Coordinates of C-alpha atoms and ligand atoms in Angstrom, one line a residue:
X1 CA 112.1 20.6 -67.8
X2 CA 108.4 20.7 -69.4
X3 CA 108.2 17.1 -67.9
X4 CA 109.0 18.4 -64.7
X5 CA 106.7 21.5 -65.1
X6 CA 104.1 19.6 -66.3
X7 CA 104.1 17.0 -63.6
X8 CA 104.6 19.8 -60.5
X9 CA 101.2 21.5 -61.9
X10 CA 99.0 18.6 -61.4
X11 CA 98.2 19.0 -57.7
X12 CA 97.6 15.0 -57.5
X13 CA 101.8 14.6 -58.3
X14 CA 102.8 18.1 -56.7
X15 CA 105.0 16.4 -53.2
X16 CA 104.7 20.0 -51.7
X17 CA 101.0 19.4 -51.9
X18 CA 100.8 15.9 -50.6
X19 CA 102.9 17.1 -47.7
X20 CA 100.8 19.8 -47.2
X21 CA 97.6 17.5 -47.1
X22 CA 99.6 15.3 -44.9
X23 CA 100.6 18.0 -42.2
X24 CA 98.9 18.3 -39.2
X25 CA 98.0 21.3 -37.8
X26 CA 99.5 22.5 -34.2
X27 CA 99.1 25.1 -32.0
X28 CA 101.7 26.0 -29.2
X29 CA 100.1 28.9 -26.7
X30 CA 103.1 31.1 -25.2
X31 CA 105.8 32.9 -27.0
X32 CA 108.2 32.5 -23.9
X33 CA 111.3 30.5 -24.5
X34 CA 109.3 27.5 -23.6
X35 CA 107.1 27.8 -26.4
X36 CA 109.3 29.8 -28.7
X37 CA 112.0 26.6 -28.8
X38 CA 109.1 23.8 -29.0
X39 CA 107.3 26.1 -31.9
X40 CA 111.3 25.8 -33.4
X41 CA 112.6 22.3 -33.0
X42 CA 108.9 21.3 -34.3
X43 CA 108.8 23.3 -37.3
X44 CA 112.0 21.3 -38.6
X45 CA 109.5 19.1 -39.0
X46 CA 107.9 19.0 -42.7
X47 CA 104.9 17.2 -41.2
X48 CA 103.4 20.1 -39.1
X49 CA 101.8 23.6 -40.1
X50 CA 102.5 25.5 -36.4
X51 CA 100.6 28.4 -35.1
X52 CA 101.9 30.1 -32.2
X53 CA 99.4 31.9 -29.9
X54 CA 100.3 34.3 -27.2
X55 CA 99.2 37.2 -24.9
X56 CA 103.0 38.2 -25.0
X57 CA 105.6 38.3 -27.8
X58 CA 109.2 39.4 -27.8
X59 CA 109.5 42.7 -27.7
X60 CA 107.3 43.2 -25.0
X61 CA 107.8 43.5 -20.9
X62 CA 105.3 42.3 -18.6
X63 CA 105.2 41.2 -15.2
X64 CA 103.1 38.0 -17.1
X65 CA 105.9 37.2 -19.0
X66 CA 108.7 35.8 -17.4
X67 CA 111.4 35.3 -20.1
X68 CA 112.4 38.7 -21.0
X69 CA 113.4 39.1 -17.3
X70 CA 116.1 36.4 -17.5
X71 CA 119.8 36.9 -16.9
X72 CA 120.0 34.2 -18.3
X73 CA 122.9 32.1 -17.7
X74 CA 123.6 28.1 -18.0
X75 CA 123.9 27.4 -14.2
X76 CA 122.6 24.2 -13.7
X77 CA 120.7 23.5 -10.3
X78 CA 119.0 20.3 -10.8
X79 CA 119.7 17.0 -9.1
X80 CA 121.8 14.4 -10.0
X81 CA 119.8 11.3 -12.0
X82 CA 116.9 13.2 -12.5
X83 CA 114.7 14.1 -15.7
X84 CA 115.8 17.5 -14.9
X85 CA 119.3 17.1 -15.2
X86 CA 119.1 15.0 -18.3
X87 CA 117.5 18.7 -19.9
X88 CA 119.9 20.7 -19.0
X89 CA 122.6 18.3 -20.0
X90 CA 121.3 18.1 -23.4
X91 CA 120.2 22.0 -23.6
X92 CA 124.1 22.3 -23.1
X93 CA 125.4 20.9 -26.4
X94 CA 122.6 23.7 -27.7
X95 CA 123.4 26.5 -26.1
X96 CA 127.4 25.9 -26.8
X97 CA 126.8 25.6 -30.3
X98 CA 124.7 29.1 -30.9
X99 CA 127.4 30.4 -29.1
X100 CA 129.9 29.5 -31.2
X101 CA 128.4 29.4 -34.3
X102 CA 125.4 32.0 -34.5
X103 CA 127.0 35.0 -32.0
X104 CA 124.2 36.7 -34.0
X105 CA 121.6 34.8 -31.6
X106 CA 122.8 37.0 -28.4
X107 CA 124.1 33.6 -26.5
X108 CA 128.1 34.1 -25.9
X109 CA 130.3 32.2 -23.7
X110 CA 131.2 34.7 -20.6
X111 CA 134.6 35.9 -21.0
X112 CA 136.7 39.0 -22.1
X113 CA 139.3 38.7 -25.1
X114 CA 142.8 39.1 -24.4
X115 CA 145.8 38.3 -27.6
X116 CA 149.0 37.4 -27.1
X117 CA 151.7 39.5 -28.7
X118 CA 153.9 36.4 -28.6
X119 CA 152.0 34.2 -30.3
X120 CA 149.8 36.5 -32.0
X121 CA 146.7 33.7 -30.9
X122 CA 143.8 35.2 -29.4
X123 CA 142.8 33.8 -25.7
X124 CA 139.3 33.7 -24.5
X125 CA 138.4 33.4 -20.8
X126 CA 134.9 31.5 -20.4
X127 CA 134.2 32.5 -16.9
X128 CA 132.0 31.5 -14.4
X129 CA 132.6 31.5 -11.2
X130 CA 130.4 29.6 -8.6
X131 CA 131.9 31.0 -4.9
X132 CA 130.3 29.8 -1.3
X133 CA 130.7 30.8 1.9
X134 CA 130.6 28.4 4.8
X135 CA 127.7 30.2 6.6
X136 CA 124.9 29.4 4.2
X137 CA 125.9 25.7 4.3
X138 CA 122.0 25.9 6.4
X139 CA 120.1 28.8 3.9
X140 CA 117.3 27.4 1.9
X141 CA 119.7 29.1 -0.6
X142 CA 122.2 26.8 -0.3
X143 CA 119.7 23.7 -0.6
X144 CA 118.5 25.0 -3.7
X145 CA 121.8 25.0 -5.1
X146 CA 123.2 22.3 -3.7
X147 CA 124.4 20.6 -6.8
X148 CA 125.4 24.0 -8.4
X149 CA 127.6 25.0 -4.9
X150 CA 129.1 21.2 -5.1
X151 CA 132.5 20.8 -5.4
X152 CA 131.7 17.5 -7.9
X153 CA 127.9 18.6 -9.3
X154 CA 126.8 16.2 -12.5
X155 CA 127.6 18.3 -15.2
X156 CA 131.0 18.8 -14.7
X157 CA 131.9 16.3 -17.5
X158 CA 129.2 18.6 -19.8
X159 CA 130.6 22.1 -19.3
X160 CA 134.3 22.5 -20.7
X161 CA 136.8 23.4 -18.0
X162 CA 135.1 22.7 -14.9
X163 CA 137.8 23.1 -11.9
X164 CA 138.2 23.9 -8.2
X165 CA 139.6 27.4 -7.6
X166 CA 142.5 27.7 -6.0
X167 CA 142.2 28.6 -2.4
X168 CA 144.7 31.7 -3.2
X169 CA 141.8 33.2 -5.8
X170 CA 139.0 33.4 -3.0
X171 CA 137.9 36.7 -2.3
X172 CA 137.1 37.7 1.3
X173 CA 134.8 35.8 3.0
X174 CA 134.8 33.1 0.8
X175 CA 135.6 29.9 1.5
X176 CA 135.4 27.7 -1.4
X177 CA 134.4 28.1 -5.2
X178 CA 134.3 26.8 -8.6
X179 CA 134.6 27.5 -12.0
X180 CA 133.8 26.7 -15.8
X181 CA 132.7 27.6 -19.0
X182 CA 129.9 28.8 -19.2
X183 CA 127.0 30.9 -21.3
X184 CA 125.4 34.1 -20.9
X185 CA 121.8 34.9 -23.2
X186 CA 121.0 38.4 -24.0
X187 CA 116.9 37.7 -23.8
X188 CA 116.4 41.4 -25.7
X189 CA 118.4 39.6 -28.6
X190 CA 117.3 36.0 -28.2
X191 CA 113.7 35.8 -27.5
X192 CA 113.4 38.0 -31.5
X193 CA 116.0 35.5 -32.5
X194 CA 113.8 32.3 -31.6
X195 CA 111.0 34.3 -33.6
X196 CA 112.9 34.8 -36.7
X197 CA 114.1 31.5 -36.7
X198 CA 110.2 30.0 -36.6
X199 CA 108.9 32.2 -38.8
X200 CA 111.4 31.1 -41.0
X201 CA 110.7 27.3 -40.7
X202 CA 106.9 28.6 -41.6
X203 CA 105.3 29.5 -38.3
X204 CA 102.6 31.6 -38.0
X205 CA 102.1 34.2 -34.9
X206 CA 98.8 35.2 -33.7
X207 CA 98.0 37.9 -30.0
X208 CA 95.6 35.6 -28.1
X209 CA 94.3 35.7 -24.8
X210 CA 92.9 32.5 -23.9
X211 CA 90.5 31.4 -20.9
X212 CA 90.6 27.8 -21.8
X213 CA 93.1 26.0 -23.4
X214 CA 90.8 23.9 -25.9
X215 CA 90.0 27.9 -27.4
X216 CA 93.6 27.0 -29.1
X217 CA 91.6 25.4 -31.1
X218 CA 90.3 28.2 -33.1
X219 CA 93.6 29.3 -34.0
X220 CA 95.1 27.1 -36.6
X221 CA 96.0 27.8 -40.1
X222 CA 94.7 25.8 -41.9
X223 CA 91.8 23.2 -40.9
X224 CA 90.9 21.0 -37.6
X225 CA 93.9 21.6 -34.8
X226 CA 95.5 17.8 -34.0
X227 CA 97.3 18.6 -30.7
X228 CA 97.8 21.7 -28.6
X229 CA 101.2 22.5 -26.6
X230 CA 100.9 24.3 -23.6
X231 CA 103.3 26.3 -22.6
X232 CA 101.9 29.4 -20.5
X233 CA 104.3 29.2 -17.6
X234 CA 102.8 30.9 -14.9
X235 CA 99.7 31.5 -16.7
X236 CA 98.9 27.6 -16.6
X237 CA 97.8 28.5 -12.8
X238 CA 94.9 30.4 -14.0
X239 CA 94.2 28.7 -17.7
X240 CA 91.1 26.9 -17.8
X241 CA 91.3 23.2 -18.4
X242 CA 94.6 23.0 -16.8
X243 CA 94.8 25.5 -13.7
X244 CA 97.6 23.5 -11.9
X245 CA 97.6 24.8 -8.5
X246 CA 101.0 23.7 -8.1
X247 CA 102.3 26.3 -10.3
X248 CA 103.4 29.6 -8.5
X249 CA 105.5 32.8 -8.4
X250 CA 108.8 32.9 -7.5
X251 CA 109.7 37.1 -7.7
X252 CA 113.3 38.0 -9.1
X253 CA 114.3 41.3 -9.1
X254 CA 117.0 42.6 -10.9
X255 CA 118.9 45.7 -12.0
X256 CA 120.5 46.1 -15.5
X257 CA 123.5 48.6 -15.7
X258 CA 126.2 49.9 -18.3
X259 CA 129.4 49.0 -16.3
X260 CA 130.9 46.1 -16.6
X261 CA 132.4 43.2 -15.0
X262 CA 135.5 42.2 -17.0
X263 CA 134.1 39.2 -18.6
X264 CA 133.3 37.4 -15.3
X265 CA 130.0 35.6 -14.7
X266 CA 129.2 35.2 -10.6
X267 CA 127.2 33.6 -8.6
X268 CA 127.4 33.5 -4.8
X269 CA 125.9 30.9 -1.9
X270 CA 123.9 33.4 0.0
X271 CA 123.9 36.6 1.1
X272 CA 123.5 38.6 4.8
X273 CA 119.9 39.9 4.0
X274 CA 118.1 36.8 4.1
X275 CA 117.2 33.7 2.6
X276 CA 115.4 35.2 -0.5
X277 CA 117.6 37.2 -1.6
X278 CA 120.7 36.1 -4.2
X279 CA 123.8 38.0 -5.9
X280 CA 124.8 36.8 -9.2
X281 CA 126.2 39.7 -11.8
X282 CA 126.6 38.6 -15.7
X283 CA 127.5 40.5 -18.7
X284 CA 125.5 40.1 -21.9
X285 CA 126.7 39.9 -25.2
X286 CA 126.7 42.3 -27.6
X287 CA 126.4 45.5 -25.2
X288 CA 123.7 44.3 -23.9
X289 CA 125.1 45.7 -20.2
X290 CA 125.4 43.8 -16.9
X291 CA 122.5 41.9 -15.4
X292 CA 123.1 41.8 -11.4
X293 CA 121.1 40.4 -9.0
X294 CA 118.9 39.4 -7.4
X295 CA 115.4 37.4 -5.3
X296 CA 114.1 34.7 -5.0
X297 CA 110.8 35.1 -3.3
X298 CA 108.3 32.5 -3.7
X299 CA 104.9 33.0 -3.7
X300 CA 105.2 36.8 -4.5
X301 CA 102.9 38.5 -6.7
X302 CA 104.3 41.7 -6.6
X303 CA 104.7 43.7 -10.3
X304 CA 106.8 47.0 -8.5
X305 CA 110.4 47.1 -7.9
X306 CA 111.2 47.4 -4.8
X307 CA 113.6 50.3 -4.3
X308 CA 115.1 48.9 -1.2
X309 CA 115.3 45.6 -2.6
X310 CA 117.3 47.2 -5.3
X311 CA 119.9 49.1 -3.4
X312 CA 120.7 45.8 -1.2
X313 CA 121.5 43.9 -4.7
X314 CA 123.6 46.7 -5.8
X315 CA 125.1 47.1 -3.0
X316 CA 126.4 43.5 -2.7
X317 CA 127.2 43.4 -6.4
X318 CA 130.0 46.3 -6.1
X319 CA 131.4 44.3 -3.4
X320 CA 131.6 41.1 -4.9
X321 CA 132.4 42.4 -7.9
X322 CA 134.9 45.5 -7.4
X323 CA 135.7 45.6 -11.0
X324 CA 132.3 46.9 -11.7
X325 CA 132.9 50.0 -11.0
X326 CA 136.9 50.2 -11.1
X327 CA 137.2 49.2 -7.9
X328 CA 135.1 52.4 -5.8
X329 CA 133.2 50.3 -4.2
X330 CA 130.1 52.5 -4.8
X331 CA 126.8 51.7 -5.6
X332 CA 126.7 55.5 -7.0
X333 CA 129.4 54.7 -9.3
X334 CA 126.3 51.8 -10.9
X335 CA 124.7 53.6 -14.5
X336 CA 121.4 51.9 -14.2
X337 CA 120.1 51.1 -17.7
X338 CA 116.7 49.7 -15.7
X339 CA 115.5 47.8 -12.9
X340 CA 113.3 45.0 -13.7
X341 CA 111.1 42.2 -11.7
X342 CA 110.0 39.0 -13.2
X343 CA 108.2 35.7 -11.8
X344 CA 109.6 32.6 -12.2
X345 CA 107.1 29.8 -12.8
X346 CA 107.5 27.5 -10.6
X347 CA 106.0 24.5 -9.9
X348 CA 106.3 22.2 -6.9
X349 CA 107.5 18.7 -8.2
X350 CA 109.3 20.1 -11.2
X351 CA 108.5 21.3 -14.7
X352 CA 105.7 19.4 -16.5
X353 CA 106.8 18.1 -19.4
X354 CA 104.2 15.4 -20.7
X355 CA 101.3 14.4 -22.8
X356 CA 97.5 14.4 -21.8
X357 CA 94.3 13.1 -23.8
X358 CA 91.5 15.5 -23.1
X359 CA 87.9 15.7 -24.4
X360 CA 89.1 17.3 -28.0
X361 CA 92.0 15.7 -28.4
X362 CA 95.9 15.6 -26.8
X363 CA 97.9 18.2 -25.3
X364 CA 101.3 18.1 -24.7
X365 CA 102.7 20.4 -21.7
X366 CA 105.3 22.2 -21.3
X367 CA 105.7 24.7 -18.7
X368 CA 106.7 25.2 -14.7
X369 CA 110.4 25.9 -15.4
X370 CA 110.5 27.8 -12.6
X371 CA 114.4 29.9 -12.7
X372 CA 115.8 27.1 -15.6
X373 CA 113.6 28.0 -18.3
X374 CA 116.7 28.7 -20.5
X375 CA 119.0 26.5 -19.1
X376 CA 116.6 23.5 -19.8
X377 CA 115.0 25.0 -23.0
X378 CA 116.7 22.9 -25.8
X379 CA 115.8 19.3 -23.4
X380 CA 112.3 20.0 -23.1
X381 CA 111.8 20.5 -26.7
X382 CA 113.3 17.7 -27.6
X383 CA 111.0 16.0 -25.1
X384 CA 107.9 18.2 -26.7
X385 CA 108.9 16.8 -30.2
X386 CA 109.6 13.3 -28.9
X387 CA 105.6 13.1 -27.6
X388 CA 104.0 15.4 -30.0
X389 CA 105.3 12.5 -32.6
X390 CA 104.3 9.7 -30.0
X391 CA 100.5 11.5 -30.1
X392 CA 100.6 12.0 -33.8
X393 CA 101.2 8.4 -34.6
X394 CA 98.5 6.1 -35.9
X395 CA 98.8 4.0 -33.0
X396 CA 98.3 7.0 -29.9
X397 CA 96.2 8.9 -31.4
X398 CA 93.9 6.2 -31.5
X399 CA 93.3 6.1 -27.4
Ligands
FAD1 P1 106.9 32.9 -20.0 O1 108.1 33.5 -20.5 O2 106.2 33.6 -18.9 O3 105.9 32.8 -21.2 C1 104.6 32.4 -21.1 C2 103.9 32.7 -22.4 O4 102.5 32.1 -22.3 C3 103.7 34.2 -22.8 O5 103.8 34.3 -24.2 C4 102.3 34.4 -22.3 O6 101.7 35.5 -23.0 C5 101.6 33.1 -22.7 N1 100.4 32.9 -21.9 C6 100.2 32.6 -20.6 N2 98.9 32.4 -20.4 C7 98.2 32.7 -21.5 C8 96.9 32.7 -21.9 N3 95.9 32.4 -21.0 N4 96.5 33.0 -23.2 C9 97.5 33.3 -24.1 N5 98.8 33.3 -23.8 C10 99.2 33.0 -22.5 N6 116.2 30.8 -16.4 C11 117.4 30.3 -16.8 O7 117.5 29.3 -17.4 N7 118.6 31.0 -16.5 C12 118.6 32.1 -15.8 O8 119.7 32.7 -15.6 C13 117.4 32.7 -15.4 N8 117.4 33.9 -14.7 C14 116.1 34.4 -14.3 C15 116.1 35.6 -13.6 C16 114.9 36.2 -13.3 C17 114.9 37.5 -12.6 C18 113.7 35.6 -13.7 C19 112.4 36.2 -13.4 C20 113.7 34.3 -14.3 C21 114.9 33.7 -14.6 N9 115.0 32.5 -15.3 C22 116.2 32.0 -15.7 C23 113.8 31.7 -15.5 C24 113.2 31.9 -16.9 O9 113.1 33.2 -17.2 C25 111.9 31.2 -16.9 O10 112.0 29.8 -16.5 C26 111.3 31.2 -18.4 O11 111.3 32.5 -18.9 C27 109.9 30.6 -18.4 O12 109.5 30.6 -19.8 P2 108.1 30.2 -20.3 O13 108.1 30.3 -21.7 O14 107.7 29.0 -19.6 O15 107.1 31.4 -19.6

């Protein structure tokens, strides 16, 4: 109505403008998952005008940017009763719904499609199966999964159909397993799906390389930056004003191929070729080929694949996983799409996920997720939202 109009185009009654003179102004530095899902749950927030500042965006592969070079599955490996488990329990409820609701997001539940003629009712097998062999009941492997390789791990009342396989479904050498429903996330389709989803809520992107964290402060929108999120993964080894020596590499290499694994998600104990190496094979969603690998090699700069490297993770993964090449057995018989190595940010005590008052005002971190930086994603922005609205309130941001 003319009221209305009227009313709207005097900026002292317009609500968009007091909420805009109300906002405060944030900036979140990374464009990994990390800061890509803080930068998302926050801007569902009226309140805050968000800038996102990065060296690396989606779309781009470097060996300084972890996320891209994720499987990435939901395996969870954290303990039992600890702030880590509580963020991948609640990134679970997350990562289930975009699954089922928003296939469009490249997150699908691992599994192949099979109807029934009978019934006409379409079945769909969510597999993931967890297998361990009784000689890496020792490895470092196995104590890094230890709550993943259990036969009772925390989150088996979170994921749907968690069970003990039968004895009579072990492959050779294999002396135990488990499996449930689980997720796979095609990164090339997610990480551009995160983006879309902030600049959509109104977040702005800027290419930044900072030295020091307070030069976030430059890059808001619109007036004085309230409160900076950090979420640089590895980089917060090197960022001035945090450069947390705890953070370091842990090198993954992986290969990506066309074949494909009939809709099963694996992960194994151990393998014979050492404690740093791993053999998992998932398939990601919409064509986005077979992921197998893989290392774990902590404190491991290297950028360059390492051909050998390679060949033993192939090799492994057609054995596991005969299916992957209709049963030959042949590493040959693999159609590489591309190999890939990636650093895991990992940081000794566990991801950082808390506020700090600095000279120029508060930070909130976020980074050190080390090889659950998907699997925890949804948690720790809830956590990021929970104390960027702690700092934001009269009463903090008075301290
Ligand atoms: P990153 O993705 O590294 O992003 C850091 C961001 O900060 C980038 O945008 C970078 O440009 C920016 N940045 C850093 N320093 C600066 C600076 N000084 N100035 C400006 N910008 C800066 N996780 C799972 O949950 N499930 C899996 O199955 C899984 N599989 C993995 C397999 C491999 C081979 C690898 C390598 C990792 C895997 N991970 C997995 C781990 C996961 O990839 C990481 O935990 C996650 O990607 C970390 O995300 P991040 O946003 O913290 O860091």
């Amino acid at each position: 109505s003319f009221f209305c109009f009227d009313r709207l185009s005097n900026l002292a009654y317009n609500p968009w403008f007091i909420v805009q003179m109300a906002q405060k102004n944030i900036v979140v530095v990374g464009a990994g998952v990390a800061g890509l899902t803080s930068a998302y749950l926050l801007s569902q927030t009226r309140q805050y005008n968000i800038t996102v500042a990065a060296k690396h965006m989606p779309g781009d592969y470097d060996i300084e940017y972890a996320s891209p070079w994720a499987g990435a599955n939901y395996m969870p490996v954290s303990i039992r009763d600890t702030k880590a488990a509580d963020w991948d329990r609640d990134t679970w409820y997350a990562l289930e719904d975009l699954a089922r609701n928003h296939p469009e997001s490249g997150v699908h539940f691992q599994g192949a499609s099979v109807s029934n003629q009978m019934t006409c009712r379409l079945t769909i097998f969510r597999e993931c199966e967890i297998l361990s062999r009784d000689k890496d009941s020792q490895s470092a492997t196995a104590e890094w999964f230890a709550e993943l390789l259990s036969p009772s791990p925390w989150f088996k009342h979170v994921v749907p159909d968690f069970r003990i396989l039968p004895t009579d479904k072990l492959g050779p050498g294999i002396q135990s397993g488990t499996i449930f429903t689980s997720v796979c996330i095609n990164t090339a389709i997610y990480l551009p799906w995160l983006l879309s989803q902030c600049v959509k809520g109104g977040v702005t992107f800027k290419r930044a390389s900072l030295e020091d964290l307070t030069d976030a402060l430059a890059f808001g929108s619109q007036g004085k930056v309230e409160l900076v999120v950090n979420c640089t993964g590895l980089g917060a080894s090197k960022l001035g004003g945090v450069r947390d020596t705890a953070v370091v590499p842990a090198r993954g290499q992986i290969v990506l191929v066309r074949n494909e694994n009939g809709g099963k998600m694996v992960n194994l104990s151990g393998t014979d070729d050492g404690d740093q190496e791993a053999c998992y094979v998932m398939t990601r969603a919409v064509a986005g080929g077979t992921v197998i690998g893989g290392s774990y090699q902590k404190g491991d700069w290297n950028p360059e694949v390492d051909h050998e490297l390679a060949h033993r993770i192939m090799r492994r993964a057609v054995k596991a996983c005969p299916d992957l090449t209709g049963g030959s057995g042949k590493v040959e018989d693999l159609d590489v799409i591309r190999h890939g190595v990636g650093l895991r940010p990992v940081r000794d005590g566990g991801a950082r996920v808390e506020r700090e008052r600095i000279s120029s005002g508060w930070v909130v971190h976020n980074y050190g997720h080390g090889g659950a930086g998907y699997q925890s994603s949804y948690g720790c922005a809830q956590e990021v939202v929970r104390l960027v609205k702690e700092v934001t309130s009269a009463n903090v941001s008075k301290l």
